[in-house]
Coordinates of C-alpha atoms in Angstrom, one line a residue:
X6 CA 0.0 0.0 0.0
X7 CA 2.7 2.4 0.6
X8 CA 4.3 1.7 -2.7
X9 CA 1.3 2.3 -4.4
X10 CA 1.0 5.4 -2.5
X11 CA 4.2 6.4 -3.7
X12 CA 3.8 5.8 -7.2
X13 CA 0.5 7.9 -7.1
X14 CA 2.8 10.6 -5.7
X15 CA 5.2 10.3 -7.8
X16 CA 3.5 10.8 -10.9
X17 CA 4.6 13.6 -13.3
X18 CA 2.7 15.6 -16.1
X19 CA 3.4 14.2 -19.4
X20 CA 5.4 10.9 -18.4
X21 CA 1.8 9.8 -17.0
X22 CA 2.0 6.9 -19.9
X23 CA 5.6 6.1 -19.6
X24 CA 5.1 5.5 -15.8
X25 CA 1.5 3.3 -16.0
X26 CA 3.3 1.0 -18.6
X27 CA 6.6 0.6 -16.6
X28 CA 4.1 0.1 -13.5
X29 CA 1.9 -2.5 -15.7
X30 CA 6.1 -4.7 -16.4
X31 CA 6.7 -4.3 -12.8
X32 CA 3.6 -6.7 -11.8
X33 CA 3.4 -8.9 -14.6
X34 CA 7.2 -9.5 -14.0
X35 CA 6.1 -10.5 -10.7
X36 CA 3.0 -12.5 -11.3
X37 CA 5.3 -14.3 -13.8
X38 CA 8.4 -14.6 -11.8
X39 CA 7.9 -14.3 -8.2
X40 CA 4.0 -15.6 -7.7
X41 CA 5.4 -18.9 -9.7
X42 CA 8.2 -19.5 -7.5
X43 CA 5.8 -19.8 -4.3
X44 CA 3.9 -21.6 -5.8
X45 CA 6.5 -24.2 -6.8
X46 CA 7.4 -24.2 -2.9
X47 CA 3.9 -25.2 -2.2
X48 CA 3.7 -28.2 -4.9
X49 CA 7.3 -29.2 -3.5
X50 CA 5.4 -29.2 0.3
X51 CA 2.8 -31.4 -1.3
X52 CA 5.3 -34.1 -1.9
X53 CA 8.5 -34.5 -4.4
X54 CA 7.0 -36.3 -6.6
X55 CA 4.5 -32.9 -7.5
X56 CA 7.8 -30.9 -8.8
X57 CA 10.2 -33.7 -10.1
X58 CA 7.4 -35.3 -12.5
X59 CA 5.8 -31.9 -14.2
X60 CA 9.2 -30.3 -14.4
X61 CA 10.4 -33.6 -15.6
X62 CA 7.9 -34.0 -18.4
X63 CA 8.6 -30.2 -19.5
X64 CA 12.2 -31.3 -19.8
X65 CA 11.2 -34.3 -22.2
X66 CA 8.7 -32.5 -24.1
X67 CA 11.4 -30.1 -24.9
X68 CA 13.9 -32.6 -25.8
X69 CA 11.3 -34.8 -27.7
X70 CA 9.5 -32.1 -29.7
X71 CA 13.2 -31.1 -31.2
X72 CA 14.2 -35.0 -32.2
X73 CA 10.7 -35.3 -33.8
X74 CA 10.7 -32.2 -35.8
X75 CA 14.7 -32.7 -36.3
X76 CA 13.8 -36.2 -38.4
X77 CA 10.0 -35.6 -39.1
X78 CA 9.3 -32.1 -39.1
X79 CA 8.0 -30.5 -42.6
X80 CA 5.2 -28.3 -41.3
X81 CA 5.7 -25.1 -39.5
X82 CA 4.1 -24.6 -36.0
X83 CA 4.1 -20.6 -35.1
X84 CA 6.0 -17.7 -36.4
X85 CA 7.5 -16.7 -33.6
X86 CA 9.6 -20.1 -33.7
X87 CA 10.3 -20.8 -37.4
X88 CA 12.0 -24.1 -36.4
X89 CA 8.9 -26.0 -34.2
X90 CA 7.1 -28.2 -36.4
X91 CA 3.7 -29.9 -35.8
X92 CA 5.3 -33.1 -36.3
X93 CA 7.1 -32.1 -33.3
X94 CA 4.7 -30.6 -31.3
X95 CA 2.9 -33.8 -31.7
X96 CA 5.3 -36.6 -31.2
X97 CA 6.6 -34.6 -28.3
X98 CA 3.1 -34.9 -27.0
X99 CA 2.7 -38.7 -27.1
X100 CA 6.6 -39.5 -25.8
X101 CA 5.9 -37.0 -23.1
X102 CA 2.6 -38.6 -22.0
X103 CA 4.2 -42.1 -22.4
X104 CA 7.7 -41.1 -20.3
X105 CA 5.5 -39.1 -17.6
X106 CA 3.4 -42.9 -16.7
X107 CA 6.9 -44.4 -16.7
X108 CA 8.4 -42.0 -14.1
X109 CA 5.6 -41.8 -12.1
X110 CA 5.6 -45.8 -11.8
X111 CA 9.4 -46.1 -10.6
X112 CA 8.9 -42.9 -8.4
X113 CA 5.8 -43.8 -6.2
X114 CA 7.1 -46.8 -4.9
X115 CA 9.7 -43.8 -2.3
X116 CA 7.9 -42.7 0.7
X117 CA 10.7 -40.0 0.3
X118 CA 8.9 -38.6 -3.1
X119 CA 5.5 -39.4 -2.7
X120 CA 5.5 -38.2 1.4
X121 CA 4.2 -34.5 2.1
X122 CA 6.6 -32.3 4.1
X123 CA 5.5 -32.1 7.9
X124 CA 6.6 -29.9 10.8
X125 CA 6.7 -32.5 13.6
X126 CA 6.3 -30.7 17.0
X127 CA 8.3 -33.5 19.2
X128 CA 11.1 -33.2 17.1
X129 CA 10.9 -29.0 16.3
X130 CA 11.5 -30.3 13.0
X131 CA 9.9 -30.9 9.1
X132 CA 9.7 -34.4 8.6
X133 CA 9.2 -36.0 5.3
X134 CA 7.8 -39.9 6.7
X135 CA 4.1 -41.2 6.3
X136 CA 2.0 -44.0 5.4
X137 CA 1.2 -43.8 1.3
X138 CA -1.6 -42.5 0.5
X139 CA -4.2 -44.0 -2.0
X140 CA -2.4 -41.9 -4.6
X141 CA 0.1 -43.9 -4.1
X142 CA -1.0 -47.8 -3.8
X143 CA -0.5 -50.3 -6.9
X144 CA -4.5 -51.0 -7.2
X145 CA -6.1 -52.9 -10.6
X146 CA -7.5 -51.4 -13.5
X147 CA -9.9 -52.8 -16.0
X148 CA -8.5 -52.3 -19.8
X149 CA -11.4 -51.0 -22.0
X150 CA -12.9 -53.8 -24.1
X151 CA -11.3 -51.8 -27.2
X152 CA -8.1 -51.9 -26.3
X153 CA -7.8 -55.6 -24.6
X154 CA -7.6 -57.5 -28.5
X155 CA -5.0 -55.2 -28.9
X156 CA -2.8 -55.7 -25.4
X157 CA -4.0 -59.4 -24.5
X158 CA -4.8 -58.0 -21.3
X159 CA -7.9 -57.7 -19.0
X160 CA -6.4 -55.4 -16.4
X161 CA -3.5 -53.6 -15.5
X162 CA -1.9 -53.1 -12.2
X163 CA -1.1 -49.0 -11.6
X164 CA -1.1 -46.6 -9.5
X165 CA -3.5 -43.8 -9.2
X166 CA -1.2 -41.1 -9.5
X167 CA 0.2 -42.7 -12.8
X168 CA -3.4 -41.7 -14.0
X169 CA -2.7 -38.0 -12.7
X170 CA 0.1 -37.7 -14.5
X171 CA -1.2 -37.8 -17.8
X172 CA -3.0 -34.6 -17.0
X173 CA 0.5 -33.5 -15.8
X174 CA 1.9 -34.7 -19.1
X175 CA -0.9 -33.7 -21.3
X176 CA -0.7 -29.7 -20.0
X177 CA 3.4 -30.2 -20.3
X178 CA 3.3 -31.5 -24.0
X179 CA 0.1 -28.6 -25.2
X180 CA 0.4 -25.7 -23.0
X181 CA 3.3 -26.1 -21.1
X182 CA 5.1 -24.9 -24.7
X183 CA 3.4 -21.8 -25.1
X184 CA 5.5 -20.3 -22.4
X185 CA 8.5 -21.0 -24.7
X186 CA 6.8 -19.4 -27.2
X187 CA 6.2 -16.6 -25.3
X188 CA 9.5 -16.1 -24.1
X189 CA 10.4 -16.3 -27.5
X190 CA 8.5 -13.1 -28.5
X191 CA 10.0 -11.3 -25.9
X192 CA 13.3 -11.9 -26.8
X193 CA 12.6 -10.6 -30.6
X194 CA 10.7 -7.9 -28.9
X195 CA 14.4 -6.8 -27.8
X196 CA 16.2 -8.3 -30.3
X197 CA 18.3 -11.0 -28.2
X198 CA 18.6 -14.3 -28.7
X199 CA 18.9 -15.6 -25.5
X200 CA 18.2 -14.2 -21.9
X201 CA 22.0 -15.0 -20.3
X202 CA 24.9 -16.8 -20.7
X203 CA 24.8 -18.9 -18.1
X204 CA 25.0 -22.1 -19.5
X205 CA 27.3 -22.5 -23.1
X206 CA 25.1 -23.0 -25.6
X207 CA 21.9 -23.1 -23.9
X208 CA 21.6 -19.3 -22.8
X209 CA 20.5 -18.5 -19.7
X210 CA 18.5 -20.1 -16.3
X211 CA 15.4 -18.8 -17.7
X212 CA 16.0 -20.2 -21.2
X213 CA 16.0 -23.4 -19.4
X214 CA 12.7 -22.5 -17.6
X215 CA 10.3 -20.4 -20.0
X216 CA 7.8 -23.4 -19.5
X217 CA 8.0 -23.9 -16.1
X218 CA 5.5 -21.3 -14.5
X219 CA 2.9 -22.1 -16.7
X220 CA 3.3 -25.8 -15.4
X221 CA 3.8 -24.6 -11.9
X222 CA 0.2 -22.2 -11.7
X223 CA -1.4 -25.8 -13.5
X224 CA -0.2 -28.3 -10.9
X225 CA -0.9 -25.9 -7.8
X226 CA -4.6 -25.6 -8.8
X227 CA -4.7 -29.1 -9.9
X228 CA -3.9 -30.5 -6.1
X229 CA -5.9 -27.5 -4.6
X230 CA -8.7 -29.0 -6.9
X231 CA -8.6 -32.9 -7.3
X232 CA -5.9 -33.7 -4.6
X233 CA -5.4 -32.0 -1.1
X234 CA -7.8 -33.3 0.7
X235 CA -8.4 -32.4 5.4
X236 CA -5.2 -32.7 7.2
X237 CA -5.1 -34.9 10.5
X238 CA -1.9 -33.7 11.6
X239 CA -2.7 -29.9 10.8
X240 CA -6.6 -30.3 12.2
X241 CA -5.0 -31.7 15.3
X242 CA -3.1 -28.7 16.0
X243 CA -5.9 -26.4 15.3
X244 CA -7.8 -27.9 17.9
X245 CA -5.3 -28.0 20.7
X246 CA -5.1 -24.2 20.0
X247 CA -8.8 -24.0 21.2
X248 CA -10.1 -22.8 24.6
X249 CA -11.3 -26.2 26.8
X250 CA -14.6 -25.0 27.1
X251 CA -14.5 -25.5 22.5
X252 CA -12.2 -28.9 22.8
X253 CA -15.1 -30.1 25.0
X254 CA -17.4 -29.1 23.0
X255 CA -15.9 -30.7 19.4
X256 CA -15.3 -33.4 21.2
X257 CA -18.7 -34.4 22.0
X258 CA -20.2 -33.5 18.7
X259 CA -17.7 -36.3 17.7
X260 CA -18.5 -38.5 19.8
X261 CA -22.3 -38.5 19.0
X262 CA -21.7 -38.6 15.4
X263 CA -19.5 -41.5 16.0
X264 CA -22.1 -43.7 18.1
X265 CA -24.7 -42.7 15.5
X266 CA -22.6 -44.0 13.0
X267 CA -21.7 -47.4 15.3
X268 CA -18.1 -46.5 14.9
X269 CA -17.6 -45.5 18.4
X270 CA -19.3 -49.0 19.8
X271 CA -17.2 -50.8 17.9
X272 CA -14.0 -49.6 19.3
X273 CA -15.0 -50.0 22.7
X274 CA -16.2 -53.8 21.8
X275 CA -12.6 -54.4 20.5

């Protein structure tokens, strides 16, 4: 608030255009930059598995995409990138989506990438240890009656995440590109070819990353959406922050909910 008090302040007849437009760059350079970095700290809280696999699968779309249209490609994709080809854009979409189910299998099977990050109080420390969740359990599949002539199967053994990560790879391999392309526009808009030097012959950090914070906004609001579900640990805490007289009293709504539902007299039998 008080920088937006100053820039009111600050504003001077006949530069009132120059100063709105640099004040427009200032926030979408941090909607793009610094708003995409939190929220890759949040997916990476969420578990490992929700950076290394999208990040992953832009990596391979990018590498994919350029052997395809390198041996294959013919027809131009967009302007601003004379060299991406559909033939690309497309075969980097199925090796992604095929390479993003492969990684996904080998990585659930690690508490250490599929656990959530948790501040444990007895230890004053975060703690990355749980039980897998469902996400996260081989579980059987039916193969559609389409597609069983052509595998010889019936089912398929899987885990549910593997089936998340085709949305993962699927955004990776259509959208995921676009913020190479836009990053590509920018650079002709300033006439550079790349954004640093960083790394010989692959420009700079954010060369490496144009696609990233499109991918990092998509997985955020995926888990926020089909994913995180209540919190034991952090409910837990929320109630031991309560006065007595509210513990006692979520404690016995509980507790009457529970013998309703014949939970409660069931533990006490056993």
């Amino acid at each position: 608030l008080l920088g937006f008090c100053m820039f009111v302040l600050s504003l001077v007849k006949k530069h009132y255009r120059l100063q709105f437009y640099m004040f427009g760059w200032t926030h979408v350079t941090l909607l793009i930059v610094v708003t995409q970095s939190h929220l890759i700290i949040h997916n990476l809280f969420e578990g490992m598995i929700w950076f290394i696999v999208p990040i992953s699968c832009v990596i391979c779309n990018d590498i994919m995409a350029y052997m395809f249209g390198f041996f294959f490609g013919r027809t131009p994709l967009i302007k601003l990138s004379p060299k991406k080809t559909w033939e690309g854009f497309i075969g980097g979409f199925f090796a992604t989506v095929l390479f993003g189910l492969l990684l996904s299998y080998v990585m659930s099977g690690y508490r250490c990438f599929t656990c959530p990050v948790e501040f444990n109080n007895d230890t004053n420390s975060f703690t990355v240890d749980c039980e897998p969740s469902e996400l996260f359990q081989l579980q059987e599949y039916n193969i559609p009656l389409v597609l069983q002539s052509v595998v010889g199967w019936k089912t398929v053994r899987m885990y549910p995440f593997q089936i998340h990560s085709i949305a993962l790879s699927t955004f990776a391999s259509l959208i995921g590109p676009f913020g190479g392309f836009f990053a590509s526009g920018f650079k002709r808009a300033f006439k550079i070819k790349d954004f640093a030097n960083t790394i010989p012959g692959h420009g700079g950090i954010m060369d490496r990353f144009d696609c990233q914070y499109l991918m990092a906004t998509f997985v955020n609001v995926y888990i926020a959406s089909f994913i995180r579900g209540p919190n034991p640990s952090k409910l837990i805490q929320q109630f031991l922050t309560l006065r007595p007289d509210q513990q006692l009293h979520i404690f016995n709504t509980l507790k009457a909910h529970l013998v309703d539902r014949g939970l409660l007299g069931g533990l006490e039998d056993a």
